[in-house]
CSV table of C-alpha atoms in Angstrom, one decimal:
chain,number,residue,atom,x,y,z
A,1,UNK,CA,0.0,0.2,0.2
A,2,UNK,CA,1.7,3.5,-0.9
A,3,UNK,CA,2.2,6.1,1.7
A,4,UNK,CA,-0.4,8.2,0.1
A,5,UNK,CA,-3.1,5.7,0.6
A,6,UNK,CA,-2.1,4.7,4.1
A,7,UNK,CA,-2.0,8.6,5.1
A,8,UNK,CA,-5.7,9.0,3.4
A,9,UNK,CA,-7.1,6.1,5.2
A,10,UNK,CA,-5.5,7.3,8.6
A,11,UNK,CA,-6.7,10.7,8.1
A,12,UNK,CA,-10.5,9.3,7.3
A,13,UNK,CA,-10.2,6.9,10.5
A,14,UNK,CA,-9.2,10.0,12.5
A,15,UNK,CA,-12.0,11.7,11.4
A,16,UNK,CA,-14.7,9.3,11.6
A,17,UNK,CA,-13.5,8.9,15.4
A,18,UNK,CA,-14.1,13.1,15.7
A,19,UNK,CA,-17.5,13.0,14.6
A,20,UNK,CA,-18.3,10.1,16.8
A,21,UNK,CA,-16.9,12.1,19.8
A,22,UNK,CA,-18.8,15.2,18.7
A,23,UNK,CA,-22.3,12.7,18.5
A,24,UNK,CA,-21.4,11.3,22.0
A,25,UNK,CA,-20.3,14.5,23.5
A,26,UNK,CA,-24.0,16.1,21.8
A,27,UNK,CA,-25.7,13.0,23.3
A,28,UNK,CA,-24.2,13.3,26.8
A,29,UNK,CA,-24.8,17.3,27.0
A,30,UNK,CA,-28.6,16.7,26.0
A,31,UNK,CA,-29.3,13.9,28.5
A,32,UNK,CA,-30.6,16.2,31.0
A,33,UNK,CA,-33.9,16.9,32.2
A,34,UNK,CA,-36.3,19.5,29.9
A,35,UNK,CA,-39.4,21.0,29.6
A,36,UNK,CA,-41.4,20.4,26.5
A,37,UNK,CA,-42.4,22.6,24.7
A,38,UNK,CA,-40.0,24.7,24.6
A,39,UNK,CA,-42.0,28.0,24.6
A,40,UNK,CA,-45.5,29.1,25.3
A,41,UNK,CA,-47.2,32.7,24.7
A,42,UNK,CA,-47.3,34.7,27.7
A,43,UNK,CA,-50.4,34.6,29.9
A,44,UNK,CA,-51.4,31.2,28.0
A,45,UNK,CA,-54.3,29.4,29.6
A,46,UNK,CA,-55.5,25.8,29.8
A,47,UNK,CA,-52.0,24.1,28.6
A,48,UNK,CA,-49.9,21.5,29.4
A,49,UNK,CA,-45.8,21.2,30.1
A,50,UNK,CA,-44.1,17.7,30.0
A,51,UNK,CA,-40.9,17.5,31.8
A,52,UNK,CA,-38.9,14.8,30.4
A,53,UNK,CA,-36.4,12.9,32.8
A,54,UNK,CA,-33.8,10.7,31.2
A,55,UNK,CA,-31.7,8.4,33.3
A,56,UNK,CA,-27.9,8.6,32.9
A,57,UNK,CA,-26.7,5.8,35.2
A,58,UNK,CA,-25.9,2.4,33.9
A,59,UNK,CA,-26.1,0.9,37.3
A,60,UNK,CA,-28.6,2.5,39.1
A,61,UNK,CA,-32.9,3.9,38.3
A,62,UNK,CA,-34.3,7.1,39.2
A,63,UNK,CA,-36.6,6.7,41.9
A,64,UNK,CA,-37.3,10.6,42.8
A,65,UNK,CA,-37.8,13.7,40.6
A,66,UNK,CA,-38.7,16.9,42.6
A,67,UNK,CA,-39.6,20.0,39.8
A,68,UNK,CA,-39.8,23.4,41.7
A,69,UNK,CA,-41.9,25.9,40.3
A,70,UNK,CA,-41.0,29.5,40.3
A,71,UNK,CA,-43.3,31.6,42.8
A,72,UNK,CA,-42.0,35.2,41.7
A,73,UNK,CA,-43.9,34.7,38.4
A,74,UNK,CA,-46.4,31.8,39.5
A,75,UNK,CA,-47.7,29.1,37.3
A,76,UNK,CA,-51.8,29.1,38.4
A,77,UNK,CA,-53.8,25.8,38.6
A,78,UNK,CA,-51.7,23.5,38.3
A,79,UNK,CA,-53.0,20.0,38.2
A,80,UNK,CA,-50.7,16.5,37.6
A,81,UNK,CA,-51.5,13.8,34.6
A,82,UNK,CA,-51.6,10.4,37.2
A,83,UNK,CA,-48.5,8.4,36.3
A,84,UNK,CA,-48.5,4.3,36.4
A,85,UNK,CA,-46.2,3.4,39.2
A,86,UNK,CA,-45.7,7.2,40.5
A,87,UNK,CA,-47.1,9.3,43.3
A,88,UNK,CA,-47.3,13.0,42.5
A,89,UNK,CA,-47.4,15.4,45.5
A,90,UNK,CA,-47.8,18.9,44.9
A,91,UNK,CA,-47.1,21.6,47.3
A,92,UNK,CA,-48.4,25.0,47.4
A,93,UNK,CA,-46.7,28.3,49.3
A,94,UNK,CA,-48.7,31.3,49.7
A,95,UNK,CA,-47.7,34.1,47.2
A,96,UNK,CA,-46.0,37.5,48.1
A,97,UNK,CA,-47.8,39.2,45.7
A,98,UNK,CA,-51.3,37.9,45.1
A,99,UNK,CA,-52.3,37.5,41.6
A,100,UNK,CA,-55.4,39.1,40.2
A,101,UNK,CA,-57.5,36.9,37.8
A,102,UNK,CA,-61.0,36.7,36.0
A,103,UNK,CA,-61.9,34.7,38.8
A,104,UNK,CA,-60.6,36.4,41.4
A,105,UNK,CA,-57.3,36.9,43.0
A,106,UNK,CA,-55.1,34.0,43.5
A,107,UNK,CA,-52.9,33.9,47.0
A,108,UNK,CA,-51.4,30.9,46.6
A,109,UNK,CA,-49.6,28.5,43.9
A,110,UNK,CA,-47.6,25.3,43.3
A,111,UNK,CA,-44.5,25.7,44.4
A,112,UNK,CA,-43.1,22.2,43.9
A,113,UNK,CA,-44.1,18.8,42.5
A,114,UNK,CA,-42.6,15.6,43.7
A,115,UNK,CA,-42.9,12.5,41.7
A,116,UNK,CA,-41.8,9.2,43.7
A,117,UNK,CA,-42.4,5.5,43.8
A,118,UNK,CA,-41.6,4.6,40.3
A,119,UNK,CA,-38.5,3.9,38.5
A,120,UNK,CA,-36.8,5.0,35.5
A,121,UNK,CA,-33.9,2.4,34.5
A,122,UNK,CA,-31.0,2.5,32.4
A,123,UNK,CA,-31.1,4.0,28.9
A,124,UNK,CA,-34.7,5.0,29.7
A,125,UNK,CA,-36.9,8.4,30.1
A,126,UNK,CA,-40.6,9.3,31.4
A,127,UNK,CA,-42.2,12.2,30.8
A,128,UNK,CA,-44.5,13.8,33.3
A,129,UNK,CA,-47.4,16.0,32.5
A,130,UNK,CA,-48.5,19.0,34.5
A,131,UNK,CA,-51.1,21.0,33.2
A,132,UNK,CA,-52.1,24.8,34.0
A,133,UNK,CA,-54.3,27.0,34.1
A,134,UNK,CA,-52.5,30.1,33.2
A,135,UNK,CA,-48.8,31.4,32.7
A,136,UNK,CA,-47.7,34.6,33.8
A,137,UNK,CA,-47.2,37.6,31.4
A,138,UNK,CA,-44.7,39.7,33.3
A,139,UNK,CA,-41.6,37.7,32.3
A,140,UNK,CA,-39.9,36.3,29.5
A,141,UNK,CA,-38.9,32.9,30.8
A,142,UNK,CA,-39.3,30.4,33.5
A,143,UNK,CA,-37.0,28.2,35.1
A,144,UNK,CA,-38.0,24.8,36.7
A,145,UNK,CA,-35.2,23.7,39.3
A,146,UNK,CA,-35.2,20.1,39.3
A,147,UNK,CA,-33.7,17.2,41.5
A,148,UNK,CA,-33.2,13.9,40.3
A,149,UNK,CA,-32.7,11.3,42.8
A,150,UNK,CA,-31.0,7.4,41.8
A,151,UNK,CA,-31.7,4.2,43.9
A,152,UNK,CA,-27.9,4.2,44.9
A,153,UNK,CA,-28.6,7.6,46.7
A,154,UNK,CA,-27.1,10.0,44.3
A,155,UNK,CA,-28.9,13.4,43.6
A,156,UNK,CA,-28.3,15.6,40.3
A,157,UNK,CA,-29.3,19.0,40.7
A,158,UNK,CA,-30.6,20.4,37.7
A,159,UNK,CA,-30.4,24.1,38.8
A,160,UNK,CA,-28.3,26.0,36.5
A,161,UNK,CA,-29.6,29.0,35.1
A,162,UNK,CA,-28.5,29.9,31.4
A,163,UNK,CA,-26.0,32.5,31.5
A,164,UNK,CA,-26.2,33.9,27.9
A,165,UNK,CA,-24.0,32.8,24.7
A,166,UNK,CA,-23.2,29.2,23.5
A,167,UNK,CA,-21.9,27.5,26.5
A,168,UNK,CA,-24.4,25.6,28.1
A,169,UNK,CA,-24.3,25.2,32.2
A,170,UNK,CA,-23.2,21.7,33.3
A,171,UNK,CA,-26.2,20.9,34.8
A,172,UNK,CA,-28.9,23.1,33.3
A,173,UNK,CA,-32.4,23.8,34.6
A,174,UNK,CA,-35.3,23.1,32.6
A,175,UNK,CA,-36.7,26.5,31.2
A,176,UNK,CA,-39.7,27.6,29.2
A,177,UNK,CA,-39.4,30.9,27.0
A,178,UNK,CA,-42.5,33.1,27.0
A,179,UNK,CA,-43.3,35.1,23.8
A,180,UNK,CA,-45.2,37.6,23.1
A,181,UNK,CA,-48.3,36.9,21.2
A,182,UNK,CA,-49.8,33.7,20.0
A,183,UNK,CA,-48.1,31.8,17.3
A,184,UNK,CA,-50.5,31.3,14.1
A,185,UNK,CA,-52.1,27.4,14.6
A,186,UNK,CA,-51.2,24.8,12.4
A,187,UNK,CA,-55.2,24.7,11.1
A,188,UNK,CA,-54.9,28.6,10.4
A,189,UNK,CA,-52.2,27.8,8.3
A,190,UNK,CA,-53.9,24.9,6.7
A,191,UNK,CA,-56.7,26.9,5.8
A,192,UNK,CA,-54.5,29.5,4.3
A,193,UNK,CA,-52.7,27.0,2.3
A,194,UNK,CA,-55.9,25.4,0.9
A,195,UNK,CA,-57.3,29.0,0.4
A,196,UNK,CA,-54.1,30.0,-2.0
A,197,UNK,CA,-54.3,26.2,-3.9
A,198,UNK,CA,-57.9,27.0,-4.5
A,199,UNK,CA,-57.3,30.4,-5.8
A,200,UNK,CA,-54.3,28.9,-7.7
A,201,UNK,CA,-56.4,26.0,-9.3
A,202,UNK,CA,-59.0,28.6,-10.4
A,203,UNK,CA,-56.6,30.7,-12.0
A,204,UNK,CA,-55.2,27.6,-14.1
A,205,UNK,CA,-59.0,26.7,-14.9
A,206,UNK,CA,-59.5,30.3,-15.9
A,207,UNK,CA,-56.2,30.2,-18.0
A,208,UNK,CA,-57.1,26.9,-19.4
A,209,UNK,CA,-60.6,28.2,-20.4
A,210,UNK,CA,-59.4,31.2,-21.9
A,211,UNK,CA,-56.9,29.1,-23.9
A,212,UNK,CA,-59.3,26.6,-25.1
A,213,UNK,CA,-61.9,29.7,-26.2
A,214,UNK,CA,-58.7,31.3,-28.2
A,215,UNK,CA,-58.3,28.1,-29.8
A,216,UNK,CA,-61.9,27.5,-30.7
A,217,UNK,CA,-61.5,31.1,-32.3
A,218,UNK,CA,-59.0,30.8,-34.1
A,219,UNK,CA,-60.2,27.3,-35.8
A,220,UNK,CA,-63.6,29.2,-36.6
A,221,UNK,CA,-61.5,31.9,-38.0
A,222,UNK,CA,-59.5,29.7,-40.1
A,223,UNK,CA,-63.0,27.6,-41.4
A,224,UNK,CA,-64.1,31.0,-42.1
A,225,UNK,CA,-61.2,32.0,-44.2
A,226,UNK,CA,-61.1,28.4,-45.8
A,227,UNK,CA,-65.1,28.9,-47.0
A,228,UNK,CA,-64.3,32.5,-48.6
A,229,UNK,CA,-61.6,31.2,-50.7
A,230,UNK,CA,-63.8,28.5,-51.9
A,231,UNK,CA,-66.8,30.8,-52.6
A,232,UNK,CA,-64.1,33.1,-54.6
A,233,UNK,CA,-63.1,30.5,-56.5
A,234,UNK,CA,-66.5,29.3,-57.4
A,235,UNK,CA,-67.3,32.7,-58.6
A,236,UNK,CA,-64.6,33.0,-60.8
A,237,UNK,CA,-65.0,30.0,-62.3
């Protein structure tokens, strides 16, 4: 084997190894507790937040998950969806600043949700669904600090808030972005697309109709011209 081929093969192997390392690093970095969807409109009502908890340990199971909800910008009307094998406990706290709503003034809100009794095994994850009545409209982000406890006693603290920039914290907390205004819904987009398609079809049909009409007129014109020529020749004869 020539030196150039050997060098090229080694370079390819190094590149493949580097790519694999990057992928593994990306996978490890993304294996933390997250909230879905990643964003909601400010003041959104009657929605659901899903906290996804992956198990990072090979020799232990996740046995408890504690999600802490902010009380300076409280999430109102929290309800927990039953989860097979898990028991959910919602802790409420008195708000320093009551929140006025259409249904009255709210003085207490959920501050912690603890899921226990179940197990998340190695290479598995669990989704915990939490319904809310209303999100705050006076902030741009909600940070849900989370503690993940394993069967061997290890506790991972997902509590670090993003500081900005491209560097992600080692143990980032789940963060929900709150945006101004509603995002157009899928049905509205579909209806708009359908209307556009119908308009395009109508335009195409009209164009085809005009084209056919033009052909008919042209054929009739040729026929009339031919008839006139024949009559002219007959008159001369």
